[in-house]
Amino acid sequence: MPTNKKGRYAEIIIPENWKSFTIDTLLRDYWKGPKKLVHQWRMDRAILLNGKTASWSIPLTPGDSISLPFFENRKSTIIPTFHDLDVLYEDDHLMIVNKPSSIDTHPSSPEDSSTLLNFVAFHVSMQGEDREVKHIHRLDRDTTGAVLFAKHPFVGAILDRMLEERQIKRTYLALVHGDLKKNQLKIDAAIGRDRHHPTRRRVSPTGQKAVTHIEKIKYFPDKKLTFIKCNLETGRTHQIRVHLSHIGHPLAGDTLYGGKNIFPRQALHAYKMELTHPITEECITVYAPFIDQPPIFPELGENLFI
């Protein structure tokens, strides 16, 4: 279901399956949009139907045109900073970017200007618009791979909910020390803060529930490293790093969690992201190529990307 950007509006031709909705039920029940923003649009009479102010209580007619003010200019608090970006997917509503190592996902203070979010803000500002871009999730500073960003508040709120409801699937690749004996492994161990260290996490029965699924890809006996694939049911801070250390197979290069210092960073890469676009309903699958120079991960061919 494509959208057509016209200034501050996204124009959508109403599809057949929306005929049972009013504008009110479309925004609140179908999209489950942010209540404050939806209320503001209603008070401002901001939504148009066939170019005219729309009634919120009349059922929609397939083939009509609805215009939604997704793209209103909003002054961002993020300092836009130029930096080359590896953009994996982009449309009017969202972006997926391949994050390099040694860069934070988002600022830790208002004056911080050297994070991936700052770079995305600059990229969007070059399209001639003031946008309130937002990261939907984060990767650790030294983890590489796909990161999802929202380009306007309405889609950002929906993507937040989708992430919470596990409707956004993220797959990681990693190199761990030792030979992982099982080809498939589920790690179900709660994670909490380590009171002896300001940034470290640990497995703790009083922590938050955390579940990681592991698939063994290949063991390299000369390096005593196993190449694995990871999927998360939950998104706790340092989850993969903590869980793999907990089972005695820390990430190579992850000195915080017991890995040996054989790489300049922990060998963890978010290589695949899958989601249904919340506005267009397109099925999106994105792969993030390895970007380390010199390389960390072995290239195993296209059969890996399935």
PDB file of C-alpha atoms in Angstrom:
ATOM      1  CA  MET A   1       0.000   0.000   0.000  1.00  0.00           C
ATOM      2  CA  PRO A   2       2.168   2.909  -1.248  1.00  0.00           C
ATOM      3  CA  THR A   3       2.080   6.425   0.174  1.00  0.00           C
ATOM      4  CA  ASN A   4       2.592   9.584  -1.828  1.00  0.00           C
ATOM      5  CA  LYS A   5       4.373  12.412  -0.007  1.00  0.00           C
ATOM      6  CA  LYS A   6       2.823  15.823  -0.670  1.00  0.00           C
ATOM      7  CA  GLY A   7       4.432  18.448   1.539  1.00  0.00           C
ATOM      8  CA  ARG A   8       3.492  17.762   5.149  1.00  0.00           C
ATOM      9  CA  TYR A   9       1.033  15.061   4.095  1.00  0.00           C
ATOM     10  CA  ALA A  10       1.258  11.374   3.249  1.00  0.00           C
ATOM     11  CA  GLU A  11      -1.496  10.642   0.736  1.00  0.00           C
ATOM     12  CA  ILE A  12      -2.903   7.101   0.741  1.00  0.00           C
ATOM     13  CA  ILE A  13      -5.565   5.682  -1.561  1.00  0.00           C
ATOM     14  CA  ILE A  14      -7.961   3.869   0.745  1.00  0.00           C
ATOM     15  CA  PRO A  15      -7.764   0.083   0.127  1.00  0.00           C
ATOM     16  CA  GLU A  16     -10.689  -2.324   0.177  1.00  0.00           C
ATOM     17  CA  ASN A  17      -9.824  -3.728   3.615  1.00  0.00           C
ATOM     18  CA  TRP A  18     -10.232  -0.284   5.230  1.00  0.00           C
ATOM     19  CA  LYS A  19     -13.898   0.092   4.328  1.00  0.00           C
ATOM     20  CA  SER A  20     -15.052  -0.929   7.825  1.00  0.00           C
ATOM     21  CA  PHE A  21     -12.902   1.797   9.455  1.00  0.00           C
ATOM     22  CA  THR A  22     -13.569   5.414  10.275  1.00  0.00           C
ATOM     23  CA  ILE A  23     -10.579   7.733  10.554  1.00  0.00           C
ATOM     24  CA  ASP A  24     -10.873   7.388  14.327  1.00  0.00           C
ATOM     25  CA  THR A  25     -10.786   3.577  14.325  1.00  0.00           C
ATOM     26  CA  LEU A  26      -8.068   3.515  11.653  1.00  0.00           C
ATOM     27  CA  LEU A  27      -5.727   5.591  13.792  1.00  0.00           C
ATOM     28  CA  ARG A  28      -6.634   4.194  17.215  1.00  0.00           C
ATOM     29  CA  ASP A  29      -7.483   0.538  16.581  1.00  0.00           C
ATOM     30  CA  TYR A  30      -5.785  -0.466  13.317  1.00  0.00           C
ATOM     31  CA  TRP A  31      -2.519   1.447  13.632  1.00  0.00           C
ATOM     32  CA  LYS A  32      -2.722   1.926  17.418  1.00  0.00           C
ATOM     33  CA  GLY A  33      -1.188   5.353  16.919  1.00  0.00           C
ATOM     34  CA  PRO A  34       0.100   7.570  19.770  1.00  0.00           C
ATOM     35  CA  LYS A  35      -2.915   8.902  21.674  1.00  0.00           C
ATOM     36  CA  LYS A  36      -1.601  12.422  22.223  1.00  0.00           C
ATOM     37  CA  LEU A  37      -0.734  12.949  18.549  1.00  0.00           C
ATOM     38  CA  VAL A  38      -4.002  11.423  17.312  1.00  0.00           C
ATOM     39  CA  HIS A  39      -5.945  13.694  19.688  1.00  0.00           C
ATOM     40  CA  GLN A  40      -3.994  16.727  18.444  1.00  0.00           C
ATOM     41  CA  TRP A  41      -4.792  15.891  14.813  1.00  0.00           C
ATOM     42  CA  ARG A  42      -8.471  15.616  15.695  1.00  0.00           C
ATOM     43  CA  MET A  43      -8.514  18.954  17.533  1.00  0.00           C
ATOM     44  CA  ASP A  44      -6.644  20.643  14.670  1.00  0.00           C
ATOM     45  CA  ARG A  45      -8.878  18.997  12.023  1.00  0.00           C
ATOM     46  CA  ALA A  46      -5.582  18.156  10.346  1.00  0.00           C
ATOM     47  CA  ILE A  47      -6.588  15.075   8.320  1.00  0.00           C
ATOM     48  CA  LEU A  48      -7.983  15.498   4.816  1.00  0.00           C
ATOM     49  CA  LEU A  49     -10.289  13.255   2.793  1.00  0.00           C
ATOM     50  CA  ASN A  50     -10.224  13.918  -0.966  1.00  0.00           C
ATOM     51  CA  GLY A  51      -8.511  17.225  -0.183  1.00  0.00           C
ATOM     52  CA  LYS A  52     -11.119  18.454   2.314  1.00  0.00           C
ATOM     53  CA  THR A  53     -11.351  18.387   6.103  1.00  0.00           C
ATOM     54  CA  ALA A  54     -12.396  14.860   7.012  1.00  0.00           C
ATOM     55  CA  SER A  55     -15.137  13.578   9.286  1.00  0.00           C
ATOM     56  CA  TRP A  56     -13.737  11.167  11.872  1.00  0.00           C
ATOM     57  CA  SER A  57     -16.947   9.173  12.269  1.00  0.00           C
ATOM     58  CA  ILE A  58     -17.991   8.309   8.683  1.00  0.00           C
ATOM     59  CA  PRO A  59     -16.808   4.931   7.290  1.00  0.00           C
ATOM     60  CA  LEU A  60     -14.010   5.195   4.727  1.00  0.00           C
ATOM     61  CA  THR A  61     -14.709   4.516   1.051  1.00  0.00           C
ATOM     62  CA  PRO A  62     -12.190   2.429  -0.943  1.00  0.00           C
ATOM     63  CA  GLY A  63     -10.616   4.480  -3.719  1.00  0.00           C
ATOM     64  CA  ASP A  64     -10.894   7.775  -1.833  1.00  0.00           C
ATOM     65  CA  SER A  65      -7.758   9.673  -0.893  1.00  0.00           C
ATOM     66  CA  ILE A  66      -6.797  10.254   2.746  1.00  0.00           C
ATOM     67  CA  SER A  67      -4.028  12.732   3.638  1.00  0.00           C
ATOM     68  CA  LEU A  68      -2.240  12.363   6.995  1.00  0.00           C
ATOM     69  CA  PRO A  69       0.102  15.067   8.376  1.00  0.00           C
ATOM     70  CA  PHE A  70       3.006  12.712   9.101  1.00  0.00           C
ATOM     71  CA  PHE A  71       5.669  15.113   7.862  1.00  0.00           C
ATOM     72  CA  GLU A  72       5.107  18.243   9.920  1.00  0.00           C
ATOM     73  CA  ASN A  73       8.367  20.059  10.569  1.00  0.00           C
ATOM     74  CA  ARG A  74       9.599  19.637  14.140  1.00  0.00           C
ATOM     75  CA  LYS A  75      12.728  21.263  15.526  1.00  0.00           C
ATOM     76  CA  SER A  76      15.045  18.459  16.519  1.00  0.00           C
ATOM     77  CA  THR A  77      17.231  18.505  19.627  1.00  0.00           C
ATOM     78  CA  ILE A  78      19.754  16.270  17.839  1.00  0.00           C
ATOM     79  CA  ILE A  79      22.787  18.072  16.382  1.00  0.00           C
ATOM     80  CA  PRO A  80      23.025  17.082  12.689  1.00  0.00           C
ATOM     81  CA  THR A  81      26.550  15.954  11.802  1.00  0.00           C
ATOM     82  CA  PHE A  82      27.876  14.874   8.425  1.00  0.00           C
ATOM     83  CA  HIS A  83      29.272  11.357   8.201  1.00  0.00           C
ATOM     84  CA  ASP A  84      29.150   8.736   5.468  1.00  0.00           C
ATOM     85  CA  LEU A  85      26.216   6.371   6.022  1.00  0.00           C
ATOM     86  CA  ASP A  86      25.638   2.841   4.750  1.00  0.00           C
ATOM     87  CA  VAL A  87      21.863   3.104   4.235  1.00  0.00           C
ATOM     88  CA  LEU A  88      20.323  -0.360   3.857  1.00  0.00           C
ATOM     89  CA  TYR A  89      16.704   0.791   3.442  1.00  0.00           C
ATOM     90  CA  GLU A  90      14.965   4.159   3.350  1.00  0.00           C
ATOM     91  CA  ASP A  91      11.580   5.603   2.498  1.00  0.00           C
ATOM     92  CA  ASP A  92       9.570   8.602   3.736  1.00  0.00           C
ATOM     93  CA  HIS A  93       8.821   6.902   7.051  1.00  0.00           C
ATOM     94  CA  LEU A  94      11.842   4.944   8.269  1.00  0.00           C
ATOM     95  CA  MET A  95      15.495   4.112   7.694  1.00  0.00           C
ATOM     96  CA  ILE A  96      17.725   1.122   8.389  1.00  0.00           C
ATOM     97  CA  VAL A  97      21.442   1.917   8.618  1.00  0.00           C
ATOM     98  CA  ASN A  98      24.500  -0.317   8.889  1.00  0.00           C
ATOM     99  CA  LYS A  99      26.284   0.892  12.027  1.00  0.00           C
ATOM    100  CA  PRO A 100      30.100   0.774  12.127  1.00  0.00           C
ATOM    101  CA  SER A 101      32.048   0.028  15.293  1.00  0.00           C
ATOM    102  CA  SER A 102      33.415   2.671  17.701  1.00  0.00           C
ATOM    103  CA  ILE A 103      30.252   4.781  17.295  1.00  0.00           C
ATOM    104  CA  ASP A 104      27.401   5.089  19.798  1.00  0.00           C
ATOM    105  CA  THR A 105      23.860   4.630  18.518  1.00  0.00           C
ATOM    106  CA  HIS A 106      22.538   7.809  20.159  1.00  0.00           C
ATOM    107  CA  PRO A 107      23.849  10.778  22.204  1.00  0.00           C
ATOM    108  CA  SER A 108      24.348  10.423  25.941  1.00  0.00           C
ATOM    109  CA  SER A 109      24.122  14.215  26.397  1.00  0.00           C
ATOM    110  CA  PRO A 110      22.508  17.048  24.368  1.00  0.00           C
ATOM    111  CA  GLU A 111      25.869  18.379  23.182  1.00  0.00           C
ATOM    112  CA  ASP A 112      27.035  14.999  21.834  1.00  0.00           C
ATOM    113  CA  SER A 113      27.307  15.220  18.033  1.00  0.00           C
ATOM    114  CA  SER A 114      29.252  12.122  16.980  1.00  0.00           C
ATOM    115  CA  THR A 115      26.684   9.310  17.164  1.00  0.00           C
ATOM    116  CA  LEU A 116      24.795   7.389  14.513  1.00  0.00           C
ATOM    117  CA  LEU A 117      21.622   9.343  15.336  1.00  0.00           C
ATOM    118  CA  ASN A 118      23.475  12.620  14.658  1.00  0.00           C
ATOM    119  CA  PHE A 119      24.570  11.272  11.273  1.00  0.00           C
ATOM    120  CA  VAL A 120      21.033  10.152  10.415  1.00  0.00           C
ATOM    121  CA  ALA A 121      19.688  13.565  11.468  1.00  0.00           C
ATOM    122  CA  PHE A 122      22.094  15.235   9.035  1.00  0.00           C
ATOM    123  CA  HIS A 123      21.119  12.821   6.250  1.00  0.00           C
ATOM    124  CA  VAL A 124      17.434  13.637   6.755  1.00  0.00           C
ATOM    125  CA  SER A 125      18.067  17.392   7.053  1.00  0.00           C
ATOM    126  CA  MET A 126      19.736  17.317   3.625  1.00  0.00           C
ATOM    127  CA  GLN A 127      16.329  16.368   2.229  1.00  0.00           C
ATOM    128  CA  GLY A 128      15.237  19.904   3.114  1.00  0.00           C
ATOM    129  CA  GLU A 129      13.103  19.136   6.146  1.00  0.00           C
ATOM    130  CA  ASP A 130      13.302  19.527   9.910  1.00  0.00           C
ATOM    131  CA  ARG A 131      12.542  16.067  11.252  1.00  0.00           C
ATOM    132  CA  GLU A 132      12.446  14.536  14.704  1.00  0.00           C
ATOM    133  CA  VAL A 133      14.335  11.359  13.829  1.00  0.00           C
ATOM    134  CA  LYS A 134      14.450   8.652  16.465  1.00  0.00           C
ATOM    135  CA  HIS A 135      16.326   5.385  17.013  1.00  0.00           C
ATOM    136  CA  ILE A 136      13.972   2.444  17.665  1.00  0.00           C
ATOM    137  CA  HIS A 137      16.595   0.235  19.298  1.00  0.00           C
ATOM    138  CA  ARG A 138      20.313   0.450  19.924  1.00  0.00           C
ATOM    139  CA  LEU A 139      23.509  -1.507  19.425  1.00  0.00           C
ATOM    140  CA  ASP A 140      26.495  -1.372  21.752  1.00  0.00           C
ATOM    141  CA  ARG A 141      29.249   1.023  20.723  1.00  0.00           C
ATOM    142  CA  ASP A 142      31.442  -1.772  19.352  1.00  0.00           C
ATOM    143  CA  THR A 143      28.673  -3.895  17.823  1.00  0.00           C
ATOM    144  CA  THR A 144      28.073  -3.402  14.106  1.00  0.00           C
ATOM    145  CA  GLY A 145      25.037  -3.930  11.906  1.00  0.00           C
ATOM    146  CA  ALA A 146      21.455  -2.923  11.183  1.00  0.00           C
ATOM    147  CA  VAL A 147      19.806  -0.174  13.268  1.00  0.00           C
ATOM    148  CA  LEU A 148      16.238   1.029  12.680  1.00  0.00           C
ATOM    149  CA  PHE A 149      15.231   4.712  12.752  1.00  0.00           C
ATOM    150  CA  ALA A 150      11.843   6.421  12.531  1.00  0.00           C
ATOM    151  CA  LYS A 151      11.557   9.602  10.459  1.00  0.00           C
ATOM    152  CA  HIS A 152       8.377  10.950  12.069  1.00  0.00           C
ATOM    153  CA  PRO A 153       6.663  10.537  15.480  1.00  0.00           C
ATOM    154  CA  PHE A 154       3.625   8.563  14.283  1.00  0.00           C
ATOM    155  CA  VAL A 155       5.657   5.737  12.764  1.00  0.00           C
ATOM    156  CA  GLY A 156       8.122   5.936  15.661  1.00  0.00           C
ATOM    157  CA  ALA A 157       5.395   5.132  18.188  1.00  0.00           C
ATOM    158  CA  ILE A 158       4.171   2.187  16.120  1.00  0.00           C
ATOM    159  CA  LEU A 159       7.696   0.809  15.660  1.00  0.00           C
ATOM    160  CA  ASP A 160       8.295   1.076  19.426  1.00  0.00           C
ATOM    161  CA  ARG A 161       5.226  -1.061  20.025  1.00  0.00           C
ATOM    162  CA  MET A 162       6.215  -3.541  17.309  1.00  0.00           C
ATOM    163  CA  LEU A 163       9.646  -3.954  18.920  1.00  0.00           C
ATOM    164  CA  GLU A 164       8.066  -4.521  22.332  1.00  0.00           C
ATOM    165  CA  GLU A 165       5.679  -7.096  20.843  1.00  0.00           C
ATOM    166  CA  ARG A 166       8.592  -8.841  19.049  1.00  0.00           C
ATOM    167  CA  GLN A 167       7.235  -8.052  15.596  1.00  0.00           C
ATOM    168  CA  ILE A 168      10.674  -6.833  14.491  1.00  0.00           C
ATOM    169  CA  LYS A 169      13.047  -9.776  14.093  1.00  0.00           C
ATOM    170  CA  ARG A 170      16.777  -9.160  14.443  1.00  0.00           C
ATOM    171  CA  THR A 171      19.403 -11.812  13.727  1.00  0.00           C
ATOM    172  CA  TYR A 172      23.034 -11.541  14.833  1.00  0.00           C
ATOM    173  CA  LEU A 173      26.252 -13.263  13.827  1.00  0.00           C
ATOM    174  CA  ALA A 174      29.027 -13.818  16.346  1.00  0.00           C
ATOM    175  CA  LEU A 175      32.343 -15.546  16.886  1.00  0.00           C
ATOM    176  CA  VAL A 176      32.730 -17.225  20.286  1.00  0.00           C
ATOM    177  CA  HIS A 177      35.624 -18.939  22.020  1.00  0.00           C
ATOM    178  CA  GLY A 178      35.611 -22.739  22.065  1.00  0.00           C
ATOM    179  CA  ASP A 179      33.632 -25.396  20.240  1.00  0.00           C
ATOM    180  CA  LEU A 180      29.903 -25.047  20.835  1.00  0.00           C
ATOM    181  CA  LYS A 181      28.867 -28.701  21.103  1.00  0.00           C
ATOM    182  CA  LYS A 182      25.158 -28.297  20.350  1.00  0.00           C
ATOM    183  CA  ASN A 183      23.933 -27.171  16.930  1.00  0.00           C
ATOM    184  CA  GLN A 184      20.863 -25.522  18.471  1.00  0.00           C
ATOM    185  CA  LEU A 185      20.729 -23.948  21.915  1.00  0.00           C
ATOM    186  CA  LYS A 186      18.205 -21.886  23.879  1.00  0.00           C
ATOM    187  CA  ILE A 187      19.562 -19.756  26.726  1.00  0.00           C
ATOM    188  CA  ASP A 188      16.836 -18.699  29.163  1.00  0.00           C
ATOM    189  CA  ALA A 189      18.511 -16.757  31.969  1.00  0.00           C
ATOM    190  CA  ALA A 190      17.409 -13.491  33.562  1.00  0.00           C
ATOM    191  CA  ILE A 191      19.824 -10.553  33.342  1.00  0.00           C
ATOM    192  CA  GLY A 192      20.411  -7.823  35.915  1.00  0.00           C
ATOM    193  CA  ARG A 193      23.028  -5.216  36.769  1.00  0.00           C
ATOM    194  CA  ASP A 194      26.404  -6.205  38.180  1.00  0.00           C
ATOM    195  CA  ARG A 195      26.664  -4.226  41.418  1.00  0.00           C
ATOM    196  CA  HIS A 196      30.457  -4.506  41.299  1.00  0.00           C
ATOM    197  CA  HIS A 197      30.794  -2.838  37.885  1.00  0.00           C
ATOM    198  CA  PRO A 198      29.076   0.325  36.534  1.00  0.00           C
ATOM    199  CA  THR A 199      28.410  -0.943  32.993  1.00  0.00           C
ATOM    200  CA  ARG A 200      28.523  -4.725  33.187  1.00  0.00           C
ATOM    201  CA  ARG A 201      25.439  -6.949  33.379  1.00  0.00           C
ATOM    202  CA  ARG A 202      25.215 -10.488  34.752  1.00  0.00           C
ATOM    203  CA  VAL A 203      22.855 -13.448  34.901  1.00  0.00           C
ATOM    204  CA  SER A 204      20.717 -12.942  37.993  1.00  0.00           C
ATOM    205  CA  PRO A 205      17.560 -14.703  39.234  1.00  0.00           C
ATOM    206  CA  THR A 206      16.195 -11.277  40.249  1.00  0.00           C
ATOM    207  CA  GLY A 207      16.933  -9.708  36.859  1.00  0.00           C
ATOM    208  CA  GLN A 208      14.746  -9.223  33.778  1.00  0.00           C
ATOM    209  CA  LYS A 209      13.724 -12.239  31.719  1.00  0.00           C
ATOM    210  CA  ALA A 210      16.086 -12.807  28.794  1.00  0.00           C
ATOM    211  CA  VAL A 211      15.968 -15.519  26.113  1.00  0.00           C
ATOM    212  CA  THR A 212      18.544 -16.037  23.346  1.00  0.00           C
ATOM    213  CA  HIS A 213      18.413 -18.693  20.606  1.00  0.00           C
ATOM    214  CA  ILE A 214      21.753 -19.906  19.240  1.00  0.00           C
ATOM    215  CA  GLU A 215      22.495 -21.796  16.012  1.00  0.00           C
ATOM    216  CA  LYS A 216      25.978 -23.159  15.350  1.00  0.00           C
ATOM    217  CA  ILE A 217      27.240 -22.420  11.837  1.00  0.00           C
ATOM    218  CA  LYS A 218      30.859 -23.592  11.791  1.00  0.00           C
ATOM    219  CA  TYR A 219      33.750 -24.400  14.126  1.00  0.00           C
ATOM    220  CA  PHE A 220      37.277 -23.256  13.209  1.00  0.00           C
ATOM    221  CA  PRO A 221      39.637 -25.627  15.073  1.00  0.00           C
ATOM    222  CA  ASP A 222      42.797 -23.712  14.137  1.00  0.00           C
ATOM    223  CA  LYS A 223      41.456 -20.585  15.847  1.00  0.00           C
ATOM    224  CA  LYS A 224      39.325 -22.408  18.436  1.00  0.00           C
ATOM    225  CA  LEU A 225      36.391 -20.190  17.492  1.00  0.00           C
ATOM    226  CA  THR A 226      32.777 -21.059  16.647  1.00  0.00           C
ATOM    227  CA  PHE A 227      30.754 -18.995  14.186  1.00  0.00           C
ATOM    228  CA  ILE A 228      27.146 -18.735  15.404  1.00  0.00           C
ATOM    229  CA  LYS A 229      23.800 -17.123  14.591  1.00  0.00           C
ATOM    230  CA  CYS A 230      21.697 -15.553  17.372  1.00  0.00           C
ATOM    231  CA  ASN A 231      18.033 -14.565  17.613  1.00  0.00           C
ATOM    232  CA  LEU A 232      16.586 -12.679  20.555  1.00  0.00           C
ATOM    233  CA  GLU A 233      13.208 -13.103  22.204  1.00  0.00           C
ATOM    234  CA  THR A 234      14.036 -10.161  24.475  1.00  0.00           C
ATOM    235  CA  GLY A 235      16.293  -7.137  24.098  1.00  0.00           C
ATOM    236  CA  ARG A 236      18.202  -6.704  27.346  1.00  0.00           C
ATOM    237  CA  THR A 237      21.371  -4.628  27.573  1.00  0.00           C
ATOM    238  CA  HIS A 238      24.405  -6.761  26.574  1.00  0.00           C
ATOM    239  CA  GLN A 239      22.095  -9.800  26.339  1.00  0.00           C
ATOM    240  CA  ILE A 240      24.059 -11.866  23.812  1.00  0.00           C
ATOM    241  CA  ARG A 241      27.364 -10.973  25.443  1.00  0.00           C
ATOM    242  CA  VAL A 242      26.141 -11.923  28.933  1.00  0.00           C
ATOM    243  CA  HIS A 243      24.432 -15.153  27.851  1.00  0.00           C
ATOM    244  CA  LEU A 244      27.395 -16.467  25.863  1.00  0.00           C
ATOM    245  CA  SER A 245      29.792 -15.659  28.680  1.00  0.00           C
ATOM    246  CA  HIS A 246      27.404 -17.401  31.088  1.00  0.00           C
ATOM    247  CA  ILE A 247      27.619 -20.696  29.144  1.00  0.00           C
ATOM    248  CA  GLY A 248      31.408 -20.533  28.932  1.00  0.00           C
ATOM    249  CA  HIS A 249      31.696 -19.318  25.330  1.00  0.00           C
ATOM    250  CA  PRO A 250      32.326 -15.550  25.527  1.00  0.00           C
ATOM    251  CA  LEU A 251      32.453 -13.471  22.383  1.00  0.00           C
ATOM    252  CA  ALA A 252      35.908 -13.229  20.849  1.00  0.00           C
ATOM    253  CA  GLY A 253      37.314  -9.780  21.594  1.00  0.00           C
ATOM    254  CA  ASP A 254      34.797  -9.104  24.389  1.00  0.00           C
ATOM    255  CA  THR A 255      37.192  -8.459  27.268  1.00  0.00           C
ATOM    256  CA  LEU A 256      34.380  -7.085  29.489  1.00  0.00           C
ATOM    257  CA  TYR A 257      32.776 -10.536  29.582  1.00  0.00           C
ATOM    258  CA  GLY A 258      35.799 -12.832  29.521  1.00  0.00           C
ATOM    259  CA  GLY A 259      36.679 -12.886  25.823  1.00  0.00           C
ATOM    260  CA  LYS A 260      40.301 -12.829  24.673  1.00  0.00           C
ATOM    261  CA  ASN A 261      41.675  -9.643  23.160  1.00  0.00           C
ATOM    262  CA  ILE A 262      42.148 -11.090  19.646  1.00  0.00           C
ATOM    263  CA  PHE A 263      40.020  -8.482  17.845  1.00  0.00           C
ATOM    264  CA  PRO A 264      39.713  -4.715  18.359  1.00  0.00           C
ATOM    265  CA  ARG A 265      36.086  -5.208  19.438  1.00  0.00           C
ATOM    266  CA  GLN A 266      33.612  -7.941  20.396  1.00  0.00           C
ATOM    267  CA  ALA A 267      32.820 -10.112  17.346  1.00  0.00           C
ATOM    268  CA  LEU A 268      29.088  -9.358  17.161  1.00  0.00           C
ATOM    269  CA  HIS A 269      27.208  -8.131  14.083  1.00  0.00           C
ATOM    270  CA  ALA A 270      23.465  -7.477  13.584  1.00  0.00           C
ATOM    271  CA  TYR A 271      23.288  -8.856  10.067  1.00  0.00           C
ATOM    272  CA  LYS A 272      19.558  -9.257   9.348  1.00  0.00           C
ATOM    273  CA  MET A 273      16.355  -7.364  10.150  1.00  0.00           C
ATOM    274  CA  GLU A 274      12.812  -8.383   9.222  1.00  0.00           C
ATOM    275  CA  LEU A 275       9.597  -6.431   9.748  1.00  0.00           C
ATOM    276  CA  THR A 276       6.280  -5.536   8.166  1.00  0.00           C
ATOM    277  CA  HIS A 277       6.294  -1.835   7.311  1.00  0.00           C
ATOM    278  CA  PRO A 278       3.735  -0.267   9.676  1.00  0.00           C
ATOM    279  CA  ILE A 279       2.377   2.158   7.049  1.00  0.00           C
ATOM    280  CA  THR A 280       2.812   0.545   3.614  1.00  0.00           C
ATOM    281  CA  GLU A 281       2.505  -3.039   4.985  1.00  0.00           C
ATOM    282  CA  GLU A 282       5.440  -4.104   2.786  1.00  0.00           C
ATOM    283  CA  CYS A 283       7.462  -7.070   4.075  1.00  0.00           C
ATOM    284  CA  ILE A 284      10.998  -5.765   4.578  1.00  0.00           C
ATOM    285  CA  THR A 285      14.065  -7.995   4.905  1.00  0.00           C
ATOM    286  CA  VAL A 286      17.421  -6.242   5.095  1.00  0.00           C
ATOM    287  CA  TYR A 287      20.933  -7.690   5.268  1.00  0.00           C
ATOM    288  CA  ALA A 288      23.856  -5.705   6.667  1.00  0.00           C
ATOM    289  CA  PRO A 289      27.220  -6.624   5.087  1.00  0.00           C
ATOM    290  CA  PHE A 290      30.341  -6.895   7.223  1.00  0.00           C
ATOM    291  CA  ILE A 291      32.195  -3.576   7.310  1.00  0.00           C
ATOM    292  CA  ASP A 292      35.245  -4.173   9.523  1.00  0.00           C
ATOM    293  CA  GLN A 293      38.615  -3.261   8.055  1.00  0.00           C
ATOM    294  CA  PRO A 294      40.574  -5.439   8.518  1.00  0.00           C
ATOM    295  CA  PRO A 295      37.828  -8.093   8.459  1.00  0.00           C
ATOM    296  CA  ILE A 296      36.804  -9.918  11.628  1.00  0.00           C
ATOM    297  CA  PHE A 297      34.209 -12.342  10.346  1.00  0.00           C
ATOM    298  CA  PRO A 298      34.827 -15.135   7.820  1.00  0.00           C
ATOM    299  CA  GLU A 299      32.941 -14.885   4.544  1.00  0.00           C
ATOM    300  CA  LEU A 300      30.891 -18.055   4.186  1.00  0.00           C
ATOM    301  CA  GLY A 301      29.098 -17.208   0.939  1.00  0.00           C
ATOM    302  CA  GLU A 302      25.561 -16.289   0.008  1.00  0.00           C
ATOM    303  CA  ASN A 303      24.084 -19.440   1.608  1.00  0.00           C
ATOM    304  CA  LEU A 304      24.456 -17.679   4.962  1.00  0.00           C
ATOM    305  CA  PHE A 305      21.942 -15.004   4.034  1.00  0.00           C
ATOM    306  CA  ILE A 306      18.708 -16.955   4.299  1.00  0.00           C
TER     307      ILE A 306
END
